[in-house]
PDB file of C-alpha atoms in Angstrom:
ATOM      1  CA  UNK A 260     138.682  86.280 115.442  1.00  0.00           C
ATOM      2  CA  UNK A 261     140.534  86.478 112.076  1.00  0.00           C
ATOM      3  CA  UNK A 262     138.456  88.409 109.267  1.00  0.00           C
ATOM      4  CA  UNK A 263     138.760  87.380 105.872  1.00  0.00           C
ATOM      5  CA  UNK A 264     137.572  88.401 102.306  1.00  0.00           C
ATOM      6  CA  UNK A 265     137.209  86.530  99.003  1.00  0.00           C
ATOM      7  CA  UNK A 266     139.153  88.380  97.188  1.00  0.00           C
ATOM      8  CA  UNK A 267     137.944  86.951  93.922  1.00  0.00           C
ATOM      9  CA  UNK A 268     134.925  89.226  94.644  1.00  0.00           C
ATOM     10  CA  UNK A 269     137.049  92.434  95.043  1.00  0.00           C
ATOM     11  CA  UNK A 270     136.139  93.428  91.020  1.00  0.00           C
ATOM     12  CA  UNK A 271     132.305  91.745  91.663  1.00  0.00           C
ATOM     13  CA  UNK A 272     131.381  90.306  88.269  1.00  0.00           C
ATOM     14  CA  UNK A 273     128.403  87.830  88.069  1.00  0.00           C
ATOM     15  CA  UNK A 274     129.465  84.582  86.961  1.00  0.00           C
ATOM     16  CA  UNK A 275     128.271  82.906  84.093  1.00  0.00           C
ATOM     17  CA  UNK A 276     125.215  81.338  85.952  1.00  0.00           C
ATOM     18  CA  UNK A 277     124.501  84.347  87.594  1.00  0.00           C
ATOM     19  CA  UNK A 278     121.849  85.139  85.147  1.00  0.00           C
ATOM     20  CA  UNK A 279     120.719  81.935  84.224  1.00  0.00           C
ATOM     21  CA  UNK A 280     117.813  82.161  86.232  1.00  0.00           C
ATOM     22  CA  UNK A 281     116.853  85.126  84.332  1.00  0.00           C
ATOM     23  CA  UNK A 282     117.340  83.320  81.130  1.00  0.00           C
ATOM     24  CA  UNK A 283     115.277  80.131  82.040  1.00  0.00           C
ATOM     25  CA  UNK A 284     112.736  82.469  83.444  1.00  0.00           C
ATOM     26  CA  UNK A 285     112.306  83.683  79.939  1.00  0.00           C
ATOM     27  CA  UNK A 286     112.105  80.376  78.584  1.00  0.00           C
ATOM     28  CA  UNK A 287     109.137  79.427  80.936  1.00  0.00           C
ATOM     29  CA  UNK A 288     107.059  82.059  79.813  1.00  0.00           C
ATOM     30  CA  UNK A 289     107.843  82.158  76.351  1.00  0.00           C
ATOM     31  CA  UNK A 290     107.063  78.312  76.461  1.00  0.00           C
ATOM     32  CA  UNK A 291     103.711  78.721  77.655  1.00  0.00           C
ATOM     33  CA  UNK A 292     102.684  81.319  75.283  1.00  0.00           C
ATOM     34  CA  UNK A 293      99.489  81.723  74.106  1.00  0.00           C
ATOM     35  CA  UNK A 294      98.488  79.697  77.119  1.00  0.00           C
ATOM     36  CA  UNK A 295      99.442  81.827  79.937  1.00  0.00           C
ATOM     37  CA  UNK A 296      97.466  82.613  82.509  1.00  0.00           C
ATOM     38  CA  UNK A 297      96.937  86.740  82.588  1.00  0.00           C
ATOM     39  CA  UNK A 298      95.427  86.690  86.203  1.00  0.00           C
ATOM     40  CA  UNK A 299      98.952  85.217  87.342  1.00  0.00           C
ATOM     41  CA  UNK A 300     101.351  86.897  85.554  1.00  0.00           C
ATOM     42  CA  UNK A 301      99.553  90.435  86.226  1.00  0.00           C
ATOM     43  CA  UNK A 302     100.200  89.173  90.065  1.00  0.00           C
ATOM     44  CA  UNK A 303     103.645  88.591  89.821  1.00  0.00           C
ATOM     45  CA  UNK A 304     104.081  91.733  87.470  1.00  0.00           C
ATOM     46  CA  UNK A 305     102.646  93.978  90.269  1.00  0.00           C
ATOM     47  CA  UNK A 306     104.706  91.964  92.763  1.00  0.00           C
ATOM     48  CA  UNK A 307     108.022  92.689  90.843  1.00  0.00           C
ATOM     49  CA  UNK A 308     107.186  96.323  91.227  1.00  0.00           C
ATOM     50  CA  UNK A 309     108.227  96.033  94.830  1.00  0.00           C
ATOM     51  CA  UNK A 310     111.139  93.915  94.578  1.00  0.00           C
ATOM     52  CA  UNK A 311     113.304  97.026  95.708  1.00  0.00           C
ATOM     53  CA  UNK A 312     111.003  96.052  99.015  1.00  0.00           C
ATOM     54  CA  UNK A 313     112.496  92.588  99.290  1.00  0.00           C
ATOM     55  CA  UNK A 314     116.005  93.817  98.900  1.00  0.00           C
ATOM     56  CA  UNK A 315     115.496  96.410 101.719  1.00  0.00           C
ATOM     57  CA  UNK A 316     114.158  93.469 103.676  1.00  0.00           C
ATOM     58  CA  UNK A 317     117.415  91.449 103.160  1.00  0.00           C
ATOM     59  CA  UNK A 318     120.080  94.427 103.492  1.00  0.00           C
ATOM     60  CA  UNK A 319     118.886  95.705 106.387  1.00  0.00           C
ATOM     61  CA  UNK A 320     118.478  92.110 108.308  1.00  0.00           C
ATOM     62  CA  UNK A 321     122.176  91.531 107.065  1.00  0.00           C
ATOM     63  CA  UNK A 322     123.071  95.280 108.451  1.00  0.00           C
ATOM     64  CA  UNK A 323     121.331  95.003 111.635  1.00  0.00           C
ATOM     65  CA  UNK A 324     122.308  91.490 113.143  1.00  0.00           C
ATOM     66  CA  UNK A 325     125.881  92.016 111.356  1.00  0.00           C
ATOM     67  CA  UNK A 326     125.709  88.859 108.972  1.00  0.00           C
ATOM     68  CA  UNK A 327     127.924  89.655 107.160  1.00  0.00           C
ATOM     69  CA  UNK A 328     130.552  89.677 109.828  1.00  0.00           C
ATOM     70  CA  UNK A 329     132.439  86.338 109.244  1.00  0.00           C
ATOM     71  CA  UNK A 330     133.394  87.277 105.859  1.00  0.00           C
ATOM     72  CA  UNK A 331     133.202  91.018 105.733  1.00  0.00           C
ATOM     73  CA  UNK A 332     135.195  93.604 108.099  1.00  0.00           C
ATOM     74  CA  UNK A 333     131.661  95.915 107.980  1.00  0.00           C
ATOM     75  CA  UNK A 334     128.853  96.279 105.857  1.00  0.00           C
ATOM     76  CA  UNK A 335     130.122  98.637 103.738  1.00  0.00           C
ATOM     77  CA  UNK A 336     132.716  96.316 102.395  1.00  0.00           C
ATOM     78  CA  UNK A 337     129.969  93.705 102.450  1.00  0.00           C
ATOM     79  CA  UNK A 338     128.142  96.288 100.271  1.00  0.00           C
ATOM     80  CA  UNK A 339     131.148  96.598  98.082  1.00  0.00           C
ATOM     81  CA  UNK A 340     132.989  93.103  97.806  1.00  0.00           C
ATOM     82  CA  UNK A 341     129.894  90.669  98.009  1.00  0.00           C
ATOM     83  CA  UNK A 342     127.318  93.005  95.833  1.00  0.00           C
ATOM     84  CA  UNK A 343     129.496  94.981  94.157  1.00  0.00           C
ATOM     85  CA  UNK A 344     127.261  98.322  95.076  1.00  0.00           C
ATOM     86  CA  UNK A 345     127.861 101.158  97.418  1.00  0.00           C
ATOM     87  CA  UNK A 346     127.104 101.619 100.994  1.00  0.00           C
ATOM     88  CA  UNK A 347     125.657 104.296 100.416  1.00  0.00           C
ATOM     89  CA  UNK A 348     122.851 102.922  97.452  1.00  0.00           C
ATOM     90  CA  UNK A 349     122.334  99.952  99.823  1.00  0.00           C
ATOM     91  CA  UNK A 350     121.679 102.191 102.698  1.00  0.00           C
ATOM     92  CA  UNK A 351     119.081 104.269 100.368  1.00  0.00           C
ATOM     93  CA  UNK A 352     117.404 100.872  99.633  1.00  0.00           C
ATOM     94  CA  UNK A 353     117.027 100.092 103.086  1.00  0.00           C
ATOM     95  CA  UNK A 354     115.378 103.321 103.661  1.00  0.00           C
ATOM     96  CA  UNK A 355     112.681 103.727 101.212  1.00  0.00           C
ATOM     97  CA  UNK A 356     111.618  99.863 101.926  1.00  0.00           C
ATOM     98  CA  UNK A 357     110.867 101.106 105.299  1.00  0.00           C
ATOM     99  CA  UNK A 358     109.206 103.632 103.581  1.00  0.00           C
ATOM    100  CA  UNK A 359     106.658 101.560 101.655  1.00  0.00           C
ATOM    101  CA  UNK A 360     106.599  99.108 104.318  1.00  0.00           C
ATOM    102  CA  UNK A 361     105.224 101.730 106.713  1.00  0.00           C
ATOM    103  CA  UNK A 362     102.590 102.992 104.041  1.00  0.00           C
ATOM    104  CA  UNK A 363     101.698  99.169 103.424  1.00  0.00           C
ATOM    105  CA  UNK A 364     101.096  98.777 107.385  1.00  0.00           C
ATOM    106  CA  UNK A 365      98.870 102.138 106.845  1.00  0.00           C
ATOM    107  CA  UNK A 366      96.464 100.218 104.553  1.00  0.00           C
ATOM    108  CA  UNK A 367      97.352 101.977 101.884  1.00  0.00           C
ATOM    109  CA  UNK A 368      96.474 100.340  98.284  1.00  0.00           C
ATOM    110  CA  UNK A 369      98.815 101.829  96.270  1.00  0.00           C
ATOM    111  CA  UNK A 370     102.480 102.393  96.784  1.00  0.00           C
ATOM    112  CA  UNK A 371     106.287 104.103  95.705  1.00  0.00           C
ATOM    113  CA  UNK A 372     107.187 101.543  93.085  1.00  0.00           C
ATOM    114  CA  UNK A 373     110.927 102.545  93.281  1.00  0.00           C
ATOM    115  CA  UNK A 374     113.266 103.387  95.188  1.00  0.00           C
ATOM    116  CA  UNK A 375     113.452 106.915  93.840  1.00  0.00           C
ATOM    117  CA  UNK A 376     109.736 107.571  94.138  1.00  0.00           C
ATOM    118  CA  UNK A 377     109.764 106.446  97.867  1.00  0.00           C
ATOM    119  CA  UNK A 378     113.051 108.354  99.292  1.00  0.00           C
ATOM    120  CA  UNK A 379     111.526 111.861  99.055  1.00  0.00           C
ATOM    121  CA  UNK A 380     108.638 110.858 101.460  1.00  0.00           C
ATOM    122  CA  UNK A 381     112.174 110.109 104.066  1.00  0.00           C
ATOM    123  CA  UNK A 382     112.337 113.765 105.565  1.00  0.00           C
ATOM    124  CA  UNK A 383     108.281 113.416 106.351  1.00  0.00           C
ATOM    125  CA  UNK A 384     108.744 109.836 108.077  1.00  0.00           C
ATOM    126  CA  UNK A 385     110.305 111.447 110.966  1.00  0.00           C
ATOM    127  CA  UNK A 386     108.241 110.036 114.046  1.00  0.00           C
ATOM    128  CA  UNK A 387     107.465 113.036 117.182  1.00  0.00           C
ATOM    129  CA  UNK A 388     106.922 112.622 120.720  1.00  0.00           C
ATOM    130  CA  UNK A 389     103.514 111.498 120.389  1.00  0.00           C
ATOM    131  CA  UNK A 390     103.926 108.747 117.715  1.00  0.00           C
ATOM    132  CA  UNK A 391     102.608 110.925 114.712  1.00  0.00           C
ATOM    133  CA  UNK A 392     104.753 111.994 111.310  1.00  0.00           C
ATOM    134  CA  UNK A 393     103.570 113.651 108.084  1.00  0.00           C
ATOM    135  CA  UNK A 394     104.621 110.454 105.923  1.00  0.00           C
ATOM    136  CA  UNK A 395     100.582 109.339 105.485  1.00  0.00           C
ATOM    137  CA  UNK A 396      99.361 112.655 104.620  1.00  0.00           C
ATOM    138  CA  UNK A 397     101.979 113.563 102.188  1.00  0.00           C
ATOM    139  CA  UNK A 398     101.428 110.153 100.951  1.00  0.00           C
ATOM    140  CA  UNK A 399      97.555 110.597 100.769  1.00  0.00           C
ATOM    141  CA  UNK A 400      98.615 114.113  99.120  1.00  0.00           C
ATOM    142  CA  UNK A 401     100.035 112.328  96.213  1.00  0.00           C
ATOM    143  CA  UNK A 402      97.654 109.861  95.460  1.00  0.00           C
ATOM    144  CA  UNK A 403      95.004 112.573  95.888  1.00  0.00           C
ATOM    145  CA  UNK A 404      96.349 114.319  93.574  1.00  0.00           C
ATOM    146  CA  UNK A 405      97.325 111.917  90.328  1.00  0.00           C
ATOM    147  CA  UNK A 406      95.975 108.760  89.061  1.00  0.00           C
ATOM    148  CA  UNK A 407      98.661 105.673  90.143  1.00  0.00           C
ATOM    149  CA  UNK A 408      99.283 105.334  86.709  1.00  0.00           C
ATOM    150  CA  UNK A 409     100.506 108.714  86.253  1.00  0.00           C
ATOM    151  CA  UNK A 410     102.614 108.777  89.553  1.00  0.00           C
ATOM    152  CA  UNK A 411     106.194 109.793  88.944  1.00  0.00           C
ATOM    153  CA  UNK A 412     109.608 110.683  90.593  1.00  0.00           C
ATOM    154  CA  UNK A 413     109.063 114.811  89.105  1.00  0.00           C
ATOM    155  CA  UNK A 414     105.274 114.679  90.293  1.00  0.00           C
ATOM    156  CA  UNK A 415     105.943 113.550  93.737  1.00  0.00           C
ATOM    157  CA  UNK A 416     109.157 115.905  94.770  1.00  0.00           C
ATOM    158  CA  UNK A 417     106.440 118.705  92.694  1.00  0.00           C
ATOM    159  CA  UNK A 418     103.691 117.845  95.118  1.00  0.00           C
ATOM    160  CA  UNK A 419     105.512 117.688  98.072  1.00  0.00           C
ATOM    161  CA  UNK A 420     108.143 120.160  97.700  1.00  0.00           C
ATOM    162  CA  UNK A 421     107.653 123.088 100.516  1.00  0.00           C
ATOM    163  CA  UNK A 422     109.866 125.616  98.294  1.00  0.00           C
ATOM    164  CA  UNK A 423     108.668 125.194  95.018  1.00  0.00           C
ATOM    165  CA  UNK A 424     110.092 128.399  93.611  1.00  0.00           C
ATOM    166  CA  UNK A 425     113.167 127.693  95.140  1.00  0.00           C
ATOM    167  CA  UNK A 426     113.843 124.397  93.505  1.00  0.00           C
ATOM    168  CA  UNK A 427     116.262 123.751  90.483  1.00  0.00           C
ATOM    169  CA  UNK A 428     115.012 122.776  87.675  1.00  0.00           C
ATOM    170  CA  UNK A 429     116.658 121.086  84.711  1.00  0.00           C
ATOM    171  CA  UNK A 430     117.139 122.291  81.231  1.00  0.00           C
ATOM    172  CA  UNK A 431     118.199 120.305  78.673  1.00  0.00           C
ATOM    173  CA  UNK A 432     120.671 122.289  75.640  1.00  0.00           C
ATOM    174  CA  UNK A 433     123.403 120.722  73.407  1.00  0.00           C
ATOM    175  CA  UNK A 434     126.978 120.245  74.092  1.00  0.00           C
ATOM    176  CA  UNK A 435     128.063 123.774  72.048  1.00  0.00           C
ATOM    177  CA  UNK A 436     125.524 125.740  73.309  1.00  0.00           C
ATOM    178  CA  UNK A 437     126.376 124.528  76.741  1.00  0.00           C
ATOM    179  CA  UNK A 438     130.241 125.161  76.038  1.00  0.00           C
ATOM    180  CA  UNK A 439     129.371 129.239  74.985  1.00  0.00           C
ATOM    181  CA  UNK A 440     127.942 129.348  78.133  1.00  0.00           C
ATOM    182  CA  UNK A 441     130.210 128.354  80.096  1.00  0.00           C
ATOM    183  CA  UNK A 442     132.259 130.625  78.275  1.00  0.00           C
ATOM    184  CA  UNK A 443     130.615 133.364  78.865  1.00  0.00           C
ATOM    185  CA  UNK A 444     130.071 132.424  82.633  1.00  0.00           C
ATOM    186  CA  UNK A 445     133.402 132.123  83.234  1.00  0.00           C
ATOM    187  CA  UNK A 446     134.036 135.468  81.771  1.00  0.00           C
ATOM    188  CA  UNK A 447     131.721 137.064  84.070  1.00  0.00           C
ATOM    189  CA  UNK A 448     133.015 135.499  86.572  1.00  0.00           C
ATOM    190  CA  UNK A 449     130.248 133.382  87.769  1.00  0.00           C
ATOM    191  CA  UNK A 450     128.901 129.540  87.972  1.00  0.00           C
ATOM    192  CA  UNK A 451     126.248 128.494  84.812  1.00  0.00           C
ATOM    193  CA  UNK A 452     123.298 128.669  86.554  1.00  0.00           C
ATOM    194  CA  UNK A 453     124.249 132.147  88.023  1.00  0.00           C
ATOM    195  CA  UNK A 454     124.746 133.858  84.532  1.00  0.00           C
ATOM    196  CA  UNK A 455     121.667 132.220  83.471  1.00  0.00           C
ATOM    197  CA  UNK A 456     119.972 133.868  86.327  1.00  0.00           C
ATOM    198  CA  UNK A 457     121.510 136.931  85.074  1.00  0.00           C
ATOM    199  CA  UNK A 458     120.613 136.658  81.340  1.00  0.00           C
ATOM    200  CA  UNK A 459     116.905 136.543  82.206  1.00  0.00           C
ATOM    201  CA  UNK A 460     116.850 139.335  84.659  1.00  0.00           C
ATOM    202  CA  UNK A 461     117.427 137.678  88.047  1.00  0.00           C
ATOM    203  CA  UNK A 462     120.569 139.943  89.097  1.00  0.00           C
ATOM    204  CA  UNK A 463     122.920 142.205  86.853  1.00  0.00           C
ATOM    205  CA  UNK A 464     126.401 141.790  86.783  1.00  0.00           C
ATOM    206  CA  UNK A 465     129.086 143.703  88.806  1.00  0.00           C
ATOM    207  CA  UNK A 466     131.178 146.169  86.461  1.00  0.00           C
ATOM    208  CA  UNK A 467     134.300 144.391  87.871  1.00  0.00           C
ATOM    209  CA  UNK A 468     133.423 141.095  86.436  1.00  0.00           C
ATOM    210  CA  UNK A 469     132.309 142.157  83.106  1.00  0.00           C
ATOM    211  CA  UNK A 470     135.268 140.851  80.105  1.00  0.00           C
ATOM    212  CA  UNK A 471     137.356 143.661  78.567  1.00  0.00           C
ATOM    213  CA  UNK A 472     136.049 142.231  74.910  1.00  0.00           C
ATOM    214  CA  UNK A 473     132.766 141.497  76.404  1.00  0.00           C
ATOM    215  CA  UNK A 474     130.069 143.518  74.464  1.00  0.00           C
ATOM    216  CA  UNK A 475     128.608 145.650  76.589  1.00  0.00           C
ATOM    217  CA  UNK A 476     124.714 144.752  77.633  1.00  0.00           C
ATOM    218  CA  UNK A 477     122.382 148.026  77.177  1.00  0.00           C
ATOM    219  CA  UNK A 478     119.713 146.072  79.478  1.00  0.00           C
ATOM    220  CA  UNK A 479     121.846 147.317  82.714  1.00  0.00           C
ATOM    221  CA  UNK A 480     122.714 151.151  80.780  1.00  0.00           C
ATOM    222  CA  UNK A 481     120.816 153.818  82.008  1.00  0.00           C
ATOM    223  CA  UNK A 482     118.332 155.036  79.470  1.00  0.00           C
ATOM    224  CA  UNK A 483     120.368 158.656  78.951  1.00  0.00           C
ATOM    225  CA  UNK A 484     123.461 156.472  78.276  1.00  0.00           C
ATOM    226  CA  UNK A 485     121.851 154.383  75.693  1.00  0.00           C
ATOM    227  CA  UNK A 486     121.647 154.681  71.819  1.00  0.00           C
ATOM    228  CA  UNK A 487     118.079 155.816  70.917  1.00  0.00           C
ATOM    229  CA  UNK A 488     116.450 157.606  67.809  1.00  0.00           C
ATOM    230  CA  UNK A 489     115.538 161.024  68.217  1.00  0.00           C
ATOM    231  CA  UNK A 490     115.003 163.436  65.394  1.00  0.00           C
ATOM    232  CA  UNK A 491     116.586 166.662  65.498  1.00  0.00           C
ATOM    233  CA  UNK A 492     115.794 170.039  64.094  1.00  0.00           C
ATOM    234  CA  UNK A 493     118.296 171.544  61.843  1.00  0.00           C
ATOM    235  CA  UNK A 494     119.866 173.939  64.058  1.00  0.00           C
ATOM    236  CA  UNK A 495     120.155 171.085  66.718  1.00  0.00           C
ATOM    237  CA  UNK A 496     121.995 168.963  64.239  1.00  0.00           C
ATOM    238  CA  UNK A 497     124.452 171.880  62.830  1.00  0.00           C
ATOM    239  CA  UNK A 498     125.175 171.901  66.780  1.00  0.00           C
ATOM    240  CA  UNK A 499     125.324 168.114  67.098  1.00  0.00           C
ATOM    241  CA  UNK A 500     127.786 167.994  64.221  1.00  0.00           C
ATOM    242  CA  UNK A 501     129.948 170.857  64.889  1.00  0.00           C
ATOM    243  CA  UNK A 502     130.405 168.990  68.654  1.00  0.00           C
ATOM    244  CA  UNK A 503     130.982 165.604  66.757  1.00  0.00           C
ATOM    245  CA  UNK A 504     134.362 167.254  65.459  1.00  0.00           C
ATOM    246  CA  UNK A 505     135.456 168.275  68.795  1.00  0.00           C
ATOM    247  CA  UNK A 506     134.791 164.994  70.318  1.00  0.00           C
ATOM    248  CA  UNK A 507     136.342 163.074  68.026  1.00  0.00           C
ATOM    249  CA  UNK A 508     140.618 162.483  67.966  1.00  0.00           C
ATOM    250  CA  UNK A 509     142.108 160.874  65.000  1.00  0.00           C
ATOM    251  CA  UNK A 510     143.800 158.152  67.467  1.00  0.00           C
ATOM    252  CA  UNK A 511     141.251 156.668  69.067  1.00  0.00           C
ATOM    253  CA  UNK A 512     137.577 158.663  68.911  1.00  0.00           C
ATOM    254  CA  UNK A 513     137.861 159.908  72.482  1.00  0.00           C
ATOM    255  CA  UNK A 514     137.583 163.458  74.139  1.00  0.00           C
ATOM    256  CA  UNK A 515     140.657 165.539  73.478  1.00  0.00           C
ATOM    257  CA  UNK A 516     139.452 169.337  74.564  1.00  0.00           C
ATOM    258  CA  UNK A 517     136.706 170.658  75.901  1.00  0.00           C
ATOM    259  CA  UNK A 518     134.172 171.560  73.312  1.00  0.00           C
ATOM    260  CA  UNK A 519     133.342 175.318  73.188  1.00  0.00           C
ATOM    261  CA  UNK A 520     129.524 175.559  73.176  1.00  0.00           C
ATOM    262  CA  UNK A 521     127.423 178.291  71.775  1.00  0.00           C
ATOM    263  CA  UNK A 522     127.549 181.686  73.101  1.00  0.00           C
ATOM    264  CA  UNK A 523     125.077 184.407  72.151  1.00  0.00           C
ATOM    265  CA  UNK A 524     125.428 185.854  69.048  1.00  0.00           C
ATOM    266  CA  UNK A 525     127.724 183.005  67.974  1.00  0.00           C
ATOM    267  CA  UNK A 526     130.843 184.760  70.154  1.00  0.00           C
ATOM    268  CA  UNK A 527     133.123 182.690  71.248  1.00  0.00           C
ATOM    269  CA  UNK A 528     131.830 179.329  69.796  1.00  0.00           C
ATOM    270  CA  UNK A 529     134.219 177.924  67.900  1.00  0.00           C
ATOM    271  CA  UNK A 530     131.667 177.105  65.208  1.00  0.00           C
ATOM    272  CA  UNK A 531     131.341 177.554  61.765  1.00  0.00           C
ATOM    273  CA  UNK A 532     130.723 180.921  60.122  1.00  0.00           C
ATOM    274  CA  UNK A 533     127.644 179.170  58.303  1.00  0.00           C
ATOM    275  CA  UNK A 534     126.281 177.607  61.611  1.00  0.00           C
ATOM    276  CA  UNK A 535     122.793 178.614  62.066  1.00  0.00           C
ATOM    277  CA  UNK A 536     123.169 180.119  65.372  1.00  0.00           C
ATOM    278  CA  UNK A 537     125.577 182.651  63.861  1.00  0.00           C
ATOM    279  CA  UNK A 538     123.703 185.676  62.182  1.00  0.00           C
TER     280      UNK A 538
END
């Protein structure tokens, strides 16, 4: 059997009466305006909340008995070349109508009305040995737990999610701030959301990955090799300064002898006649 494509549909555009239905639909309501009937357009409103049902419907009775097959070498070019989506969107389609099509054979009364609210309920629709899955309860969870009109994509994957502390979570920041940090990440050697981890205490950063003109972070410094304000008494601080000459080169501030430290009666110190130490 020769298979064959239109390949007019290989860039899938609608055509110019693709939409028209759309358009005239908009007519016909507009037309009847202020003498619509509310009982049947809140019907059809709640039924076009399932339409991603109907499409699941169709895709997956195309899939399964291979309709597609005089035109189309598989369904995935099907997907691509006669719909102009991917295989894998159609396939997700498919899934969470089965979804909601189980839950509707459940009696339940209210229902995913996307496809994105319906596909996290997939991994609990798994069916054992006996015929039984989570998908009801975790269903029942949700609806237990939020009005229908307050159901979303976030509250669902909240409610159901088994890890919760282990789950990303998104934070929005502008385009520079986002750039510095990847700056900085980079410099550190690690990915974004690891040197955010970092920044607020989740794990410190190996020496070896810290930038040469990085500034040095005190949080990770032991306290004796930190900065801090102490006051002195004036014989400490004749001491402190006579070490501060010792320890300081005129190249680059570092250690050039070994300081000579106080020795009883001022012997051997190396410090001032007018140090107090010295009587």
């Amino acid at each position: 059997m020769e298979i064959t494509a239109d390949f007019n549909d290989i860039y899938w555009e609608p055509s110019e009466t693709e939409f028209q239905p759309l358009l005239d639909f908009e007519s016909e309501i507009s037309d009847q305006v202020p003498h619509n009937d509310i009982a049947v357009l809140t019907q059809r409103i709640k039924r076009s909340f399932l339409d991603y049902v109907r499409q699941g419907i169709m895709l997956h009775a195309v899939c399964r008995y291979r309709l597609y097959k005089r035109q189309y070498h598989d369904f995935a070019e099907y997907c691509k070349l006669a719909l102009g989506r991917s295989h894998f969107y159609c396939k997700k389609i498919i899934q969470a109508a089965q979804i909601c099509l189980r839950l509707i054979k459940a009696k339940f009364k209210v229902l995913p009305t996307s496809v994105s609210q319906a596909l996290p309920l997939l991994k609990f629709a798994k069916v054992d040995e006996y015929g039984d899955s989570e998908l009801q309860d975790k269903w029942q969870t949700v609806i237990d737990g939020f009005p229908p009109q307050l159901i979303t994509v976030a509250k669902i994957q909240e409610v159901l999610d088994e890890n919760p502390e282990d789950r990303a979570k998104q934070v929005r920041i502008k385009g520079k701030a986002y750039k510095l940090l990847q700056e900085k990440a980079v410099a550190a050697g690690m990915s974004v959301s690891e040197y955010l981890e970092y920044l607020i205490g989740g794990e410190s950063v190996p020496e070896d990955d810290l930038s040469n003109d990085e500034e040095e972070d005190f949080s990770t410094v032991p306290l004796d090799e930190q900065t801090v304000d102490v006051e002195y008494t004036s014989h400490q601080q004749a001491i402190l300064s006579d070490l501060d000459v010792v320890f300081k080169s005129p190249d680059d501030g570092c250690l050039t002898q070994r300081p000579k430290l106080p020795l009883k009666n001022g012997r051997g110190s190396g410090l001032s006649p007018n140090h107090p130490s010295i009587n």
